[in-house]
């Protein structure tokens, strides 16, 4: 087998982004996220598709959601150029999961299992530097001085989408749209669940073991 094709699933706050980056570095594969893929291909010509706009950029500038068909095309382009990858943030629904199965073969599907109570704690505790964008957490990675960025001295703020009401809304949306994707892979017998509530190094070790097993 060549470089591994890994899908990492989990709710907002489960640690997908952090663990995906580590996995990509450790295995020498691409970290493919929907957001990065969109930004890299925002001027892609989609005029041949039956869509309202001719580029993803037009949707983004209009503040509209990019249709699934366009996201699918962009992810396909990103995966085509990667020998190995860890896919993070896609698929978000069952239609995307079906499409993914048509364009690539997955070697490992890993689900980071984190309770809702823990997810709320993680997401509401996040603080972001208003100047440089550095991320902190009041419990897990606090700054040296409360409310002040270690790097640039800027003010640390809580983003609007990190308030408890907004976080709970985000988790409800996840349960409605993306949790069925997890069930889909579980029913196919390919899903491996990793406890996502341990220390980051422990979680990474668990994911790495799954990928190592898939590669051998």
PDB file of N, CA, C and O in Angstrom, residues 74-152:
ATOM      1  N   UNK A  74     -14.332  20.355  -5.351  1.00  0.00           N
ATOM      2  CA  UNK A  74     -13.104  20.913  -4.781  1.00  0.00           C
ATOM      3  C   UNK A  74     -12.346  19.843  -3.987  1.00  0.00           C
ATOM      4  O   UNK A  74     -11.118  19.729  -4.074  1.00  0.00           O
ATOM      5  N   UNK A  75     -13.073  19.054  -3.197  1.00  0.00           N
ATOM      6  CA  UNK A  75     -12.429  17.978  -2.437  1.00  0.00           C
ATOM      7  C   UNK A  75     -11.821  16.949  -3.393  1.00  0.00           C
ATOM      8  O   UNK A  75     -10.704  16.470  -3.173  1.00  0.00           O
ATOM      9  N   UNK A  76     -12.536  16.637  -4.453  1.00  0.00           N
ATOM     10  CA  UNK A  76     -12.014  15.690  -5.454  1.00  0.00           C
ATOM     11  C   UNK A  76     -10.688  16.192  -6.024  1.00  0.00           C
ATOM     12  O   UNK A  76      -9.722  15.435  -6.155  1.00  0.00           O
ATOM     13  N   UNK A  77     -10.620  17.490  -6.328  1.00  0.00           N
ATOM     14  CA  UNK A  77      -9.402  18.093  -6.863  1.00  0.00           C
ATOM     15  C   UNK A  77      -8.263  18.009  -5.844  1.00  0.00           C
ATOM     16  O   UNK A  77      -7.124  17.675  -6.188  1.00  0.00           O
ATOM     17  N   UNK A  78      -8.586  18.291  -4.577  1.00  0.00           N
ATOM     18  CA  UNK A  78      -7.565  18.261  -3.524  1.00  0.00           C
ATOM     19  C   UNK A  78      -7.027  16.847  -3.315  1.00  0.00           C
ATOM     20  O   UNK A  78      -5.817  16.649  -3.140  1.00  0.00           O
ATOM     21  N   UNK A  79      -7.903  15.859  -3.320  1.00  0.00           N
ATOM     22  CA  UNK A  79      -7.474  14.477  -3.083  1.00  0.00           C
ATOM     23  C   UNK A  79      -6.695  13.930  -4.274  1.00  0.00           C
ATOM     24  O   UNK A  79      -5.789  13.114  -4.112  1.00  0.00           O
ATOM     25  N   UNK A  80      -7.051  14.389  -5.462  1.00  0.00           N
ATOM     26  CA  UNK A  80      -6.390  13.897  -6.673  1.00  0.00           C
ATOM     27  C   UNK A  80      -4.899  14.246  -6.658  1.00  0.00           C
ATOM     28  O   UNK A  80      -4.065  13.498  -7.182  1.00  0.00           O
ATOM     29  N   UNK A  81      -4.563  15.379  -6.048  1.00  0.00           N
ATOM     30  CA  UNK A  81      -3.169  15.832  -6.051  1.00  0.00           C
ATOM     31  C   UNK A  81      -2.388  15.331  -4.833  1.00  0.00           C
ATOM     32  O   UNK A  81      -1.218  15.671  -4.668  1.00  0.00           O
ATOM     33  N   UNK A  82      -3.018  14.518  -3.982  1.00  0.00           N
ATOM     34  CA  UNK A  82      -2.357  14.030  -2.764  1.00  0.00           C
ATOM     35  C   UNK A  82      -2.110  12.533  -2.857  1.00  0.00           C
ATOM     36  O   UNK A  82      -3.033  11.762  -3.123  1.00  0.00           O
ATOM     37  N   UNK A  83      -0.845  12.116  -2.621  1.00  0.00           N
ATOM     38  CA  UNK A  83      -0.556  10.681  -2.593  1.00  0.00           C
ATOM     39  C   UNK A  83      -1.222  10.042  -1.374  1.00  0.00           C
ATOM     40  O   UNK A  83      -1.845   8.989  -1.459  1.00  0.00           O
ATOM     41  N   UNK A  84      -1.050  10.677  -0.226  1.00  0.00           N
ATOM     42  CA  UNK A  84      -1.703  10.236   0.989  1.00  0.00           C
ATOM     43  C   UNK A  84      -2.315  11.443   1.664  1.00  0.00           C
ATOM     44  O   UNK A  84      -1.902  12.577   1.414  1.00  0.00           O
ATOM     45  N   UNK A  85      -3.311  11.230   2.507  1.00  0.00           N
ATOM     46  CA  UNK A  85      -3.975  12.379   3.111  1.00  0.00           C
ATOM     47  C   UNK A  85      -4.690  11.984   4.405  1.00  0.00           C
ATOM     48  O   UNK A  85      -4.989  10.810   4.650  1.00  0.00           O
ATOM     49  N   UNK A  86      -4.940  12.997   5.230  1.00  0.00           N
ATOM     50  CA  UNK A  86      -5.885  12.881   6.327  1.00  0.00           C
ATOM     51  C   UNK A  86      -6.953  13.925   6.046  1.00  0.00           C
ATOM     52  O   UNK A  86      -6.673  15.112   5.912  1.00  0.00           O
ATOM     53  N   UNK A  87      -8.191  13.467   5.904  1.00  0.00           N
ATOM     54  CA  UNK A  87      -9.314  14.314   5.528  1.00  0.00           C
ATOM     55  C   UNK A  87     -10.040  14.751   6.797  1.00  0.00           C
ATOM     56  O   UNK A  87     -10.446  13.922   7.619  1.00  0.00           O
ATOM     57  N   UNK A  88     -10.216  16.074   6.938  1.00  0.00           N
ATOM     58  CA  UNK A  88     -10.725  16.660   8.172  1.00  0.00           C
ATOM     59  C   UNK A  88     -11.823  17.675   7.823  1.00  0.00           C
ATOM     60  O   UNK A  88     -11.562  18.643   7.131  1.00  0.00           O
ATOM     61  N   UNK A  89     -13.072  17.416   8.286  1.00  0.00           N
ATOM     62  CA  UNK A  89     -14.168  18.343   8.030  1.00  0.00           C
ATOM     63  C   UNK A  89     -15.037  17.974   6.837  1.00  0.00           C
ATOM     64  O   UNK A  89     -15.923  18.727   6.449  1.00  0.00           O
ATOM     65  N   UNK A  90     -14.811  16.841   6.264  1.00  0.00           N
ATOM     66  CA  UNK A  90     -15.583  16.328   5.124  1.00  0.00           C
ATOM     67  C   UNK A  90     -15.509  14.809   5.204  1.00  0.00           C
ATOM     68  O   UNK A  90     -14.435  14.274   5.519  1.00  0.00           O
ATOM     69  N   UNK A  91     -16.609  14.101   4.971  1.00  0.00           N
ATOM     70  CA  UNK A  91     -17.942  14.552   4.583  1.00  0.00           C
ATOM     71  C   UNK A  91     -18.774  15.046   5.776  1.00  0.00           C
ATOM     72  O   UNK A  91     -18.617  14.553   6.888  1.00  0.00           O
ATOM     73  N   UNK A  92     -19.657  16.015   5.503  1.00  0.00           N
ATOM     74  CA  UNK A  92     -20.509  16.579   6.545  1.00  0.00           C
ATOM     75  C   UNK A  92     -21.925  16.006   6.523  1.00  0.00           C
ATOM     76  O   UNK A  92     -22.724  16.302   7.405  1.00  0.00           O
ATOM     77  N   UNK A  93     -22.237  15.250   5.489  1.00  0.00           N
ATOM     78  CA  UNK A  93     -23.567  14.634   5.416  1.00  0.00           C
ATOM     79  C   UNK A  93     -23.470  13.340   4.624  1.00  0.00           C
ATOM     80  O   UNK A  93     -22.423  13.018   4.051  1.00  0.00           O
ATOM     81  N   UNK A  94     -24.573  12.592   4.586  1.00  0.00           N
ATOM     82  CA  UNK A  94     -24.542  11.267   3.952  1.00  0.00           C
ATOM     83  C   UNK A  94     -24.317  11.347   2.451  1.00  0.00           C
ATOM     84  O   UNK A  94     -23.640  10.484   1.875  1.00  0.00           O
ATOM     85  N   UNK A  95     -24.858  12.368   1.793  1.00  0.00           N
ATOM     86  CA  UNK A  95     -24.638  12.504   0.351  1.00  0.00           C
ATOM     87  C   UNK A  95     -23.154  12.680   0.045  1.00  0.00           C
ATOM     88  O   UNK A  95     -22.631  12.095  -0.910  1.00  0.00           O
ATOM     89  N   UNK A  96     -22.478  13.492   0.865  1.00  0.00           N
ATOM     90  CA  UNK A  96     -21.037  13.684   0.665  1.00  0.00           C
ATOM     91  C   UNK A  96     -20.277  12.395   0.942  1.00  0.00           C
ATOM     92  O   UNK A  96     -19.286  12.096   0.272  1.00  0.00           O
ATOM     93  N   UNK A  97     -20.737  11.624   1.932  1.00  0.00           N
ATOM     94  CA  UNK A  97     -20.075  10.349   2.246  1.00  0.00           C
ATOM     95  C   UNK A  97     -20.184   9.380   1.069  1.00  0.00           C
ATOM     96  O   UNK A  97     -19.219   8.680   0.729  1.00  0.00           O
ATOM     97  N   UNK A  98     -21.356   9.352   0.439  1.00  0.00           N
ATOM     98  CA  UNK A  98     -21.542   8.482  -0.729  1.00  0.00           C
ATOM     99  C   UNK A  98     -20.639   8.935  -1.875  1.00  0.00           C
ATOM    100  O   UNK A  98     -20.035   8.116  -2.570  1.00  0.00           O
ATOM    101  N   UNK A  99     -20.543  10.248  -2.065  1.00  0.00           N
ATOM    102  CA  UNK A  99     -19.694  10.775  -3.130  1.00  0.00           C
ATOM    103  C   UNK A  99     -18.229  10.434  -2.864  1.00  0.00           C
ATOM    104  O   UNK A  99     -17.497  10.039  -3.789  1.00  0.00           O
ATOM    105  N   UNK A 100     -17.810  10.565  -1.607  1.00  0.00           N
ATOM    106  CA  UNK A 100     -16.422  10.267  -1.252  1.00  0.00           C
ATOM    107  C   UNK A 100     -16.061   8.833  -1.617  1.00  0.00           C
ATOM    108  O   UNK A 100     -14.952   8.559  -2.103  1.00  0.00           O
ATOM    109  N   UNK A 101     -16.995   7.915  -1.404  1.00  0.00           N
ATOM    110  CA  UNK A 101     -16.725   6.504  -1.703  1.00  0.00           C
ATOM    111  C   UNK A 101     -16.538   6.275  -3.198  1.00  0.00           C
ATOM    112  O   UNK A 101     -15.925   5.286  -3.614  1.00  0.00           O
ATOM    113  N   UNK A 102     -17.051   7.203  -4.031  1.00  0.00           N
ATOM    114  CA  UNK A 102     -16.930   7.067  -5.479  1.00  0.00           C
ATOM    115  C   UNK A 102     -15.592   7.591  -6.009  1.00  0.00           C
ATOM    116  O   UNK A 102     -15.154   7.183  -7.088  1.00  0.00           O
ATOM    117  N   UNK A 103     -14.955   8.494  -5.254  1.00  0.00           N
ATOM    118  CA  UNK A 103     -13.752   9.152  -5.786  1.00  0.00           C
ATOM    119  C   UNK A 103     -12.454   8.688  -5.129  1.00  0.00           C
ATOM    120  O   UNK A 103     -11.373   8.991  -5.627  1.00  0.00           O
ATOM    121  N   UNK A 104     -12.542   7.938  -4.024  1.00  0.00           N
ATOM    122  CA  UNK A 104     -11.311   7.503  -3.354  1.00  0.00           C
ATOM    123  C   UNK A 104     -11.584   6.287  -2.487  1.00  0.00           C
ATOM    124  O   UNK A 104     -12.745   5.982  -2.178  1.00  0.00           O
ATOM    125  N   UNK A 105     -10.534   5.590  -2.122  1.00  0.00           N
ATOM    126  CA  UNK A 105     -10.625   4.471  -1.182  1.00  0.00           C
ATOM    127  C   UNK A 105      -9.989   4.896   0.132  1.00  0.00           C
ATOM    128  O   UNK A 105      -8.889   5.457   0.140  1.00  0.00           O
ATOM    129  N   UNK A 106     -10.677   4.630   1.230  1.00  0.00           N
ATOM    130  CA  UNK A 106     -10.172   4.979   2.554  1.00  0.00           C
ATOM    131  C   UNK A 106      -9.492   3.774   3.187  1.00  0.00           C
ATOM    132  O   UNK A 106     -10.003   2.658   3.120  1.00  0.00           O
ATOM    133  N   UNK A 107      -8.340   4.008   3.799  1.00  0.00           N
ATOM    134  CA  UNK A 107      -7.632   2.944   4.513  1.00  0.00           C
ATOM    135  C   UNK A 107      -8.036   2.903   5.983  1.00  0.00           C
ATOM    136  O   UNK A 107      -8.001   1.844   6.613  1.00  0.00           O
ATOM    137  N   UNK A 108      -8.380   4.065   6.548  1.00  0.00           N
ATOM    138  CA  UNK A 108      -8.748   4.124   7.964  1.00  0.00           C
ATOM    139  C   UNK A 108      -9.783   5.225   8.172  1.00  0.00           C
ATOM    140  O   UNK A 108      -9.651   6.329   7.642  1.00  0.00           O
ATOM    141  N   UNK A 109     -10.819   4.892   8.940  1.00  0.00           N
ATOM    142  CA  UNK A 109     -11.842   5.868   9.323  1.00  0.00           C
ATOM    143  C   UNK A 109     -11.855   5.914  10.847  1.00  0.00           C
ATOM    144  O   UNK A 109     -12.205   4.933  11.500  1.00  0.00           O
ATOM    145  N   UNK A 110     -11.426   7.049  11.398  1.00  0.00           N
ATOM    146  CA  UNK A 110     -11.254   7.186  12.847  1.00  0.00           C
ATOM    147  C   UNK A 110     -12.239   8.217  13.385  1.00  0.00           C
ATOM    148  O   UNK A 110     -12.372   9.319  12.842  1.00  0.00           O
ATOM    149  N   UNK A 111     -12.933   7.848  14.461  1.00  0.00           N
ATOM    150  CA  UNK A 111     -13.877   8.749  15.112  1.00  0.00           C
ATOM    151  C   UNK A 111     -13.360   9.113  16.496  1.00  0.00           C
ATOM    152  O   UNK A 111     -13.088   8.236  17.320  1.00  0.00           O
ATOM    153  N   UNK A 112     -13.184  10.419  16.742  1.00  0.00           N
ATOM    154  CA  UNK A 112     -12.764  10.887  18.068  1.00  0.00           C
ATOM    155  C   UNK A 112     -13.997  11.013  18.947  1.00  0.00           C
ATOM    156  O   UNK A 112     -14.844  11.889  18.734  1.00  0.00           O
ATOM    157  N   UNK A 113     -14.096  10.143  19.920  1.00  0.00           N
ATOM    158  CA  UNK A 113     -15.278  10.069  20.784  1.00  0.00           C
ATOM    159  C   UNK A 113     -15.096  10.984  21.993  1.00  0.00           C
ATOM    160  O   UNK A 113     -14.226  10.749  22.842  1.00  0.00           O
ATOM    161  N   UNK A 114     -15.903  12.050  22.053  1.00  0.00           N
ATOM    162  CA  UNK A 114     -15.840  13.023  23.146  1.00  0.00           C
ATOM    163  C   UNK A 114     -17.266  13.337  23.578  1.00  0.00           C
ATOM    164  O   UNK A 114     -18.134  13.579  22.739  1.00  0.00           O
ATOM    165  N   UNK A 115     -17.513  13.353  24.883  1.00  0.00           N
ATOM    166  CA  UNK A 115     -18.859  13.615  25.387  1.00  0.00           C
ATOM    167  C   UNK A 115     -19.272  15.064  25.128  1.00  0.00           C
ATOM    168  O   UNK A 115     -18.425  15.953  24.994  1.00  0.00           O
ATOM    169  N   UNK A 116     -20.592  15.293  25.085  1.00  0.00           N
ATOM    170  CA  UNK A 116     -21.092  16.649  24.854  1.00  0.00           C
ATOM    171  C   UNK A 116     -20.651  17.614  25.947  1.00  0.00           C
ATOM    172  O   UNK A 116     -20.323  18.766  25.674  1.00  0.00           O
ATOM    173  N   UNK A 117     -20.645  17.146  27.190  1.00  0.00           N
ATOM    174  CA  UNK A 117     -20.243  18.018  28.301  1.00  0.00           C
ATOM    175  C   UNK A 117     -18.798  18.481  28.116  1.00  0.00           C
ATOM    176  O   UNK A 117     -18.476  19.655  28.328  1.00  0.00           O
ATOM    177  N   UNK A 118     -17.934  17.565  27.697  1.00  0.00           N
ATOM    178  CA  UNK A 118     -16.532  17.911  27.465  1.00  0.00           C
ATOM    179  C   UNK A 118     -16.391  18.865  26.271  1.00  0.00           C
ATOM    180  O   UNK A 118     -15.603  19.815  26.310  1.00  0.00           O
ATOM    181  N   UNK A 119     -17.181  18.625  25.221  1.00  0.00           N
ATOM    182  CA  UNK A 119     -17.130  19.493  24.049  1.00  0.00           C
ATOM    183  C   UNK A 119     -17.516  20.927  24.405  1.00  0.00           C
ATOM    184  O   UNK A 119     -16.880  21.884  23.973  1.00  0.00           O
ATOM    185  N   UNK A 120     -18.558  21.072  25.224  1.00  0.00           N
ATOM    186  CA  UNK A 120     -19.002  22.407  25.641  1.00  0.00           C
ATOM    187  C   UNK A 120     -17.899  23.091  26.444  1.00  0.00           C
ATOM    188  O   UNK A 120     -17.600  24.269  26.235  1.00  0.00           O
ATOM    189  N   UNK A 121     -17.276  22.345  27.362  1.00  0.00           N
ATOM    190  CA  UNK A 121     -16.187  22.919  28.166  1.00  0.00           C
ATOM    191  C   UNK A 121     -15.033  23.390  27.273  1.00  0.00           C
ATOM    192  O   UNK A 121     -14.477  24.474  27.469  1.00  0.00           O
ATOM    193  N   UNK A 122     -14.678  22.558  26.315  1.00  0.00           N
ATOM    194  CA  UNK A 122     -13.553  22.899  25.436  1.00  0.00           C
ATOM    195  C   UNK A 122     -13.848  24.137  24.600  1.00  0.00           C
ATOM    196  O   UNK A 122     -13.014  25.042  24.483  1.00  0.00           O
ATOM    197  N   UNK A 123     -15.034  24.180  24.006  1.00  0.00           N
ATOM    198  CA  UNK A 123     -15.338  25.250  23.068  1.00  0.00           C
ATOM    199  C   UNK A 123     -15.629  26.575  23.765  1.00  0.00           C
ATOM    200  O   UNK A 123     -15.238  27.635  23.268  1.00  0.00           O
ATOM    201  N   UNK A 124     -16.283  26.525  24.921  1.00  0.00           N
ATOM    202  CA  UNK A 124     -16.587  27.789  25.609  1.00  0.00           C
ATOM    203  C   UNK A 124     -15.357  28.343  26.314  1.00  0.00           C
ATOM    204  O   UNK A 124     -15.315  29.529  26.651  1.00  0.00           O
ATOM    205  N   UNK A 125     -14.339  27.500  26.526  1.00  0.00           N
ATOM    206  CA  UNK A 125     -13.120  27.957  27.200  1.00  0.00           C
ATOM    207  C   UNK A 125     -12.075  28.522  26.261  1.00  0.00           C
ATOM    208  O   UNK A 125     -11.041  29.008  26.708  1.00  0.00           O
ATOM    209  N   UNK A 126     -12.356  28.499  24.968  1.00  0.00           N
ATOM    210  CA  UNK A 126     -11.375  28.998  24.002  1.00  0.00           C
ATOM    211  C   UNK A 126     -11.312  30.521  24.038  1.00  0.00           C
ATOM    212  O   UNK A 126     -12.320  31.207  24.124  1.00  0.00           O
ATOM    213  N   UNK A 127     -10.091  31.042  23.962  1.00  0.00           N
ATOM    214  CA  UNK A 127      -9.878  32.479  23.875  1.00  0.00           C
ATOM    215  C   UNK A 127      -8.925  32.749  22.710  1.00  0.00           C
ATOM    216  O   UNK A 127      -7.961  32.006  22.495  1.00  0.00           O
ATOM    217  N   UNK A 128      -9.194  33.810  21.978  1.00  0.00           N
ATOM    218  CA  UNK A 128      -8.430  34.133  20.776  1.00  0.00           C
ATOM    219  C   UNK A 128      -7.860  35.536  20.906  1.00  0.00           C
ATOM    220  O   UNK A 128      -8.541  36.459  21.363  1.00  0.00           O
ATOM    221  N   UNK A 129      -6.596  35.695  20.508  1.00  0.00           N
ATOM    222  CA  UNK A 129      -5.979  37.021  20.537  1.00  0.00           C
ATOM    223  C   UNK A 129      -6.628  37.906  19.481  1.00  0.00           C
ATOM    224  O   UNK A 129      -6.692  37.540  18.307  1.00  0.00           O
ATOM    225  N   UNK A 130      -7.104  39.058  19.912  1.00  0.00           N
ATOM    226  CA  UNK A 130      -7.791  39.979  19.011  1.00  0.00           C
ATOM    227  C   UNK A 130      -6.836  40.609  17.997  1.00  0.00           C
ATOM    228  O   UNK A 130      -7.272  41.163  16.985  1.00  0.00           O
ATOM    229  N   UNK A 131      -5.526  40.502  18.254  1.00  0.00           N
ATOM    230  CA  UNK A 131      -4.539  41.099  17.350  1.00  0.00           C
ATOM    231  C   UNK A 131      -3.915  40.082  16.396  1.00  0.00           C
ATOM    232  O   UNK A 131      -3.952  40.259  15.178  1.00  0.00           O
ATOM    233  N   UNK A 132      -3.344  39.002  16.957  1.00  0.00           N
ATOM    234  CA  UNK A 132      -2.599  38.072  16.100  1.00  0.00           C
ATOM    235  C   UNK A 132      -3.349  36.769  15.809  1.00  0.00           C
ATOM    236  O   UNK A 132      -2.905  35.968  14.990  1.00  0.00           O
ATOM    237  N   UNK A 133      -4.476  36.518  16.505  1.00  0.00           N
ATOM    238  CA  UNK A 133      -5.271  35.330  16.228  1.00  0.00           C
ATOM    239  C   UNK A 133      -4.821  34.073  16.943  1.00  0.00           C
ATOM    240  O   UNK A 133      -5.377  32.993  16.712  1.00  0.00           O
ATOM    241  N   UNK A 134      -3.811  34.168  17.836  1.00  0.00           N
ATOM    242  CA  UNK A 134      -3.338  32.985  18.573  1.00  0.00           C
ATOM    243  C   UNK A 134      -4.464  32.432  19.446  1.00  0.00           C
ATOM    244  O   UNK A 134      -5.294  33.186  19.971  1.00  0.00           O
ATOM    245  N   UNK A 135      -4.487  31.102  19.586  1.00  0.00           N
ATOM    246  CA  UNK A 135      -5.533  30.440  20.360  1.00  0.00           C
ATOM    247  C   UNK A 135      -5.036  30.004  21.733  1.00  0.00           C
ATOM    248  O   UNK A 135      -3.921  29.487  21.861  1.00  0.00           O
ATOM    249  N   UNK A 136      -5.893  30.170  22.725  1.00  0.00           N
ATOM    250  CA  UNK A 136      -5.616  29.713  24.089  1.00  0.00           C
ATOM    251  C   UNK A 136      -6.868  29.032  24.629  1.00  0.00           C
ATOM    252  O   UNK A 136      -7.930  29.057  23.999  1.00  0.00           O
ATOM    253  N   UNK A 137      -6.712  28.431  25.803  1.00  0.00           N
ATOM    254  CA  UNK A 137      -7.868  27.855  26.486  1.00  0.00           C
ATOM    255  C   UNK A 137      -7.718  28.131  27.971  1.00  0.00           C
ATOM    256  O   UNK A 137      -6.622  27.963  28.529  1.00  0.00           O
ATOM    257  N   UNK A 138      -8.804  28.549  28.600  1.00  0.00           N
ATOM    258  CA  UNK A 138      -8.721  28.964  30.000  1.00  0.00           C
ATOM    259  C   UNK A 138      -8.264  27.826  30.905  1.00  0.00           C
ATOM    260  O   UNK A 138      -7.656  28.063  31.956  1.00  0.00           O
ATOM    261  N   UNK A 139      -8.520  26.585  30.484  1.00  0.00           N
ATOM    262  CA  UNK A 139      -8.148  25.437  31.313  1.00  0.00           C
ATOM    263  C   UNK A 139      -6.963  24.664  30.764  1.00  0.00           C
ATOM    264  O   UNK A 139      -6.021  24.339  31.490  1.00  0.00           O
ATOM    265  N   UNK A 140      -6.976  24.369  29.464  1.00  0.00           N
ATOM    266  CA  UNK A 140      -5.989  23.458  28.895  1.00  0.00           C
ATOM    267  C   UNK A 140      -4.702  24.140  28.441  1.00  0.00           C
ATOM    268  O   UNK A 140      -3.635  23.540  28.487  1.00  0.00           O
ATOM    269  N   UNK A 141      -4.802  25.373  27.969  1.00  0.00           N
ATOM    270  CA  UNK A 141      -3.589  26.087  27.533  1.00  0.00           C
ATOM    271  C   UNK A 141      -3.754  27.581  27.805  1.00  0.00           C
ATOM    272  O   UNK A 141      -3.871  28.374  26.865  1.00  0.00           O
ATOM    273  N   UNK A 142      -3.763  27.955  29.102  1.00  0.00           N
ATOM    274  CA  UNK A 142      -3.955  29.364  29.446  1.00  0.00           C
ATOM    275  C   UNK A 142      -2.709  30.199  29.145  1.00  0.00           C
ATOM    276  O   UNK A 142      -1.596  29.673  29.093  1.00  0.00           O
ATOM    277  N   UNK A 143      -2.884  31.512  28.951  1.00  0.00           N
ATOM    278  CA  UNK A 143      -1.725  32.389  28.765  1.00  0.00           C
ATOM    279  C   UNK A 143      -1.013  32.595  30.093  1.00  0.00           C
ATOM    280  O   UNK A 143      -1.562  32.278  31.164  1.00  0.00           O
ATOM    281  N   UNK A 144       0.204  33.118  30.032  1.00  0.00           N
ATOM    282  CA  UNK A 144       0.946  33.376  31.274  1.00  0.00           C
ATOM    283  C   UNK A 144       0.219  34.404  32.131  1.00  0.00           C
ATOM    284  O   UNK A 144       0.157  34.278  33.359  1.00  0.00           O
ATOM    285  N   UNK A 145      -0.332  35.420  31.488  1.00  0.00           N
ATOM    286  CA  UNK A 145      -1.100  36.439  32.198  1.00  0.00           C
ATOM    287  C   UNK A 145      -2.531  36.423  31.674  1.00  0.00           C
ATOM    288  O   UNK A 145      -2.750  36.515  30.463  1.00  0.00           O
ATOM    289  N   UNK A 146      -3.486  36.298  32.590  1.00  0.00           N
ATOM    290  CA  UNK A 146      -4.885  36.152  32.192  1.00  0.00           C
ATOM    291  C   UNK A 146      -5.333  37.294  31.271  1.00  0.00           C
ATOM    292  O   UNK A 146      -5.132  38.476  31.560  1.00  0.00           O
ATOM    293  N   UNK A 147      -5.930  36.895  30.141  1.00  0.00           N
ATOM    294  CA  UNK A 147      -6.493  37.868  29.221  1.00  0.00           C
ATOM    295  C   UNK A 147      -5.501  38.532  28.297  1.00  0.00           C
ATOM    296  O   UNK A 147      -5.874  39.405  27.510  1.00  0.00           O
ATOM    297  N   UNK A 148      -4.206  38.114  28.379  1.00  0.00           N
ATOM    298  CA  UNK A 148      -3.167  38.771  27.578  1.00  0.00           C
ATOM    299  C   UNK A 148      -2.416  37.722  26.745  1.00  0.00           C
ATOM    300  O   UNK A 148      -1.973  36.703  27.266  1.00  0.00           O
ATOM    301  N   UNK A 149      -2.249  37.990  25.454  1.00  0.00           N
ATOM    302  CA  UNK A 149      -1.546  37.071  24.559  1.00  0.00           C
ATOM    303  C   UNK A 149      -0.069  37.006  24.911  1.00  0.00           C
ATOM    304  O   UNK A 149       0.591  38.046  25.040  1.00  0.00           O
ATOM    305  N   UNK A 150       0.466  35.789  25.034  1.00  0.00           N
ATOM    306  CA  UNK A 150       1.892  35.602  25.320  1.00  0.00           C
ATOM    307  C   UNK A 150       2.755  36.151  24.188  1.00  0.00           C
ATOM    308  O   UNK A 150       3.842  36.679  24.423  1.00  0.00           O
ATOM    309  N   UNK A 151       2.273  36.007  22.951  1.00  0.00           N
ATOM    310  CA  UNK A 151       3.102  36.355  21.806  1.00  0.00           C
ATOM    311  C   UNK A 151       3.197  37.841  21.525  1.00  0.00           C
ATOM    312  O   UNK A 151       4.290  38.373  21.338  1.00  0.00           O
ATOM    313  N   UNK A 152       2.018  38.514  21.486  1.00  0.00           N
ATOM    314  CA  UNK A 152       2.047  39.917  21.052  1.00  0.00           C
ATOM    315  C   UNK A 152       1.499  40.891  22.091  1.00  0.00           C
ATOM    316  O   UNK A 152       1.517  42.096  21.879  1.00  0.00           O
TER     317      UNK A 152
END
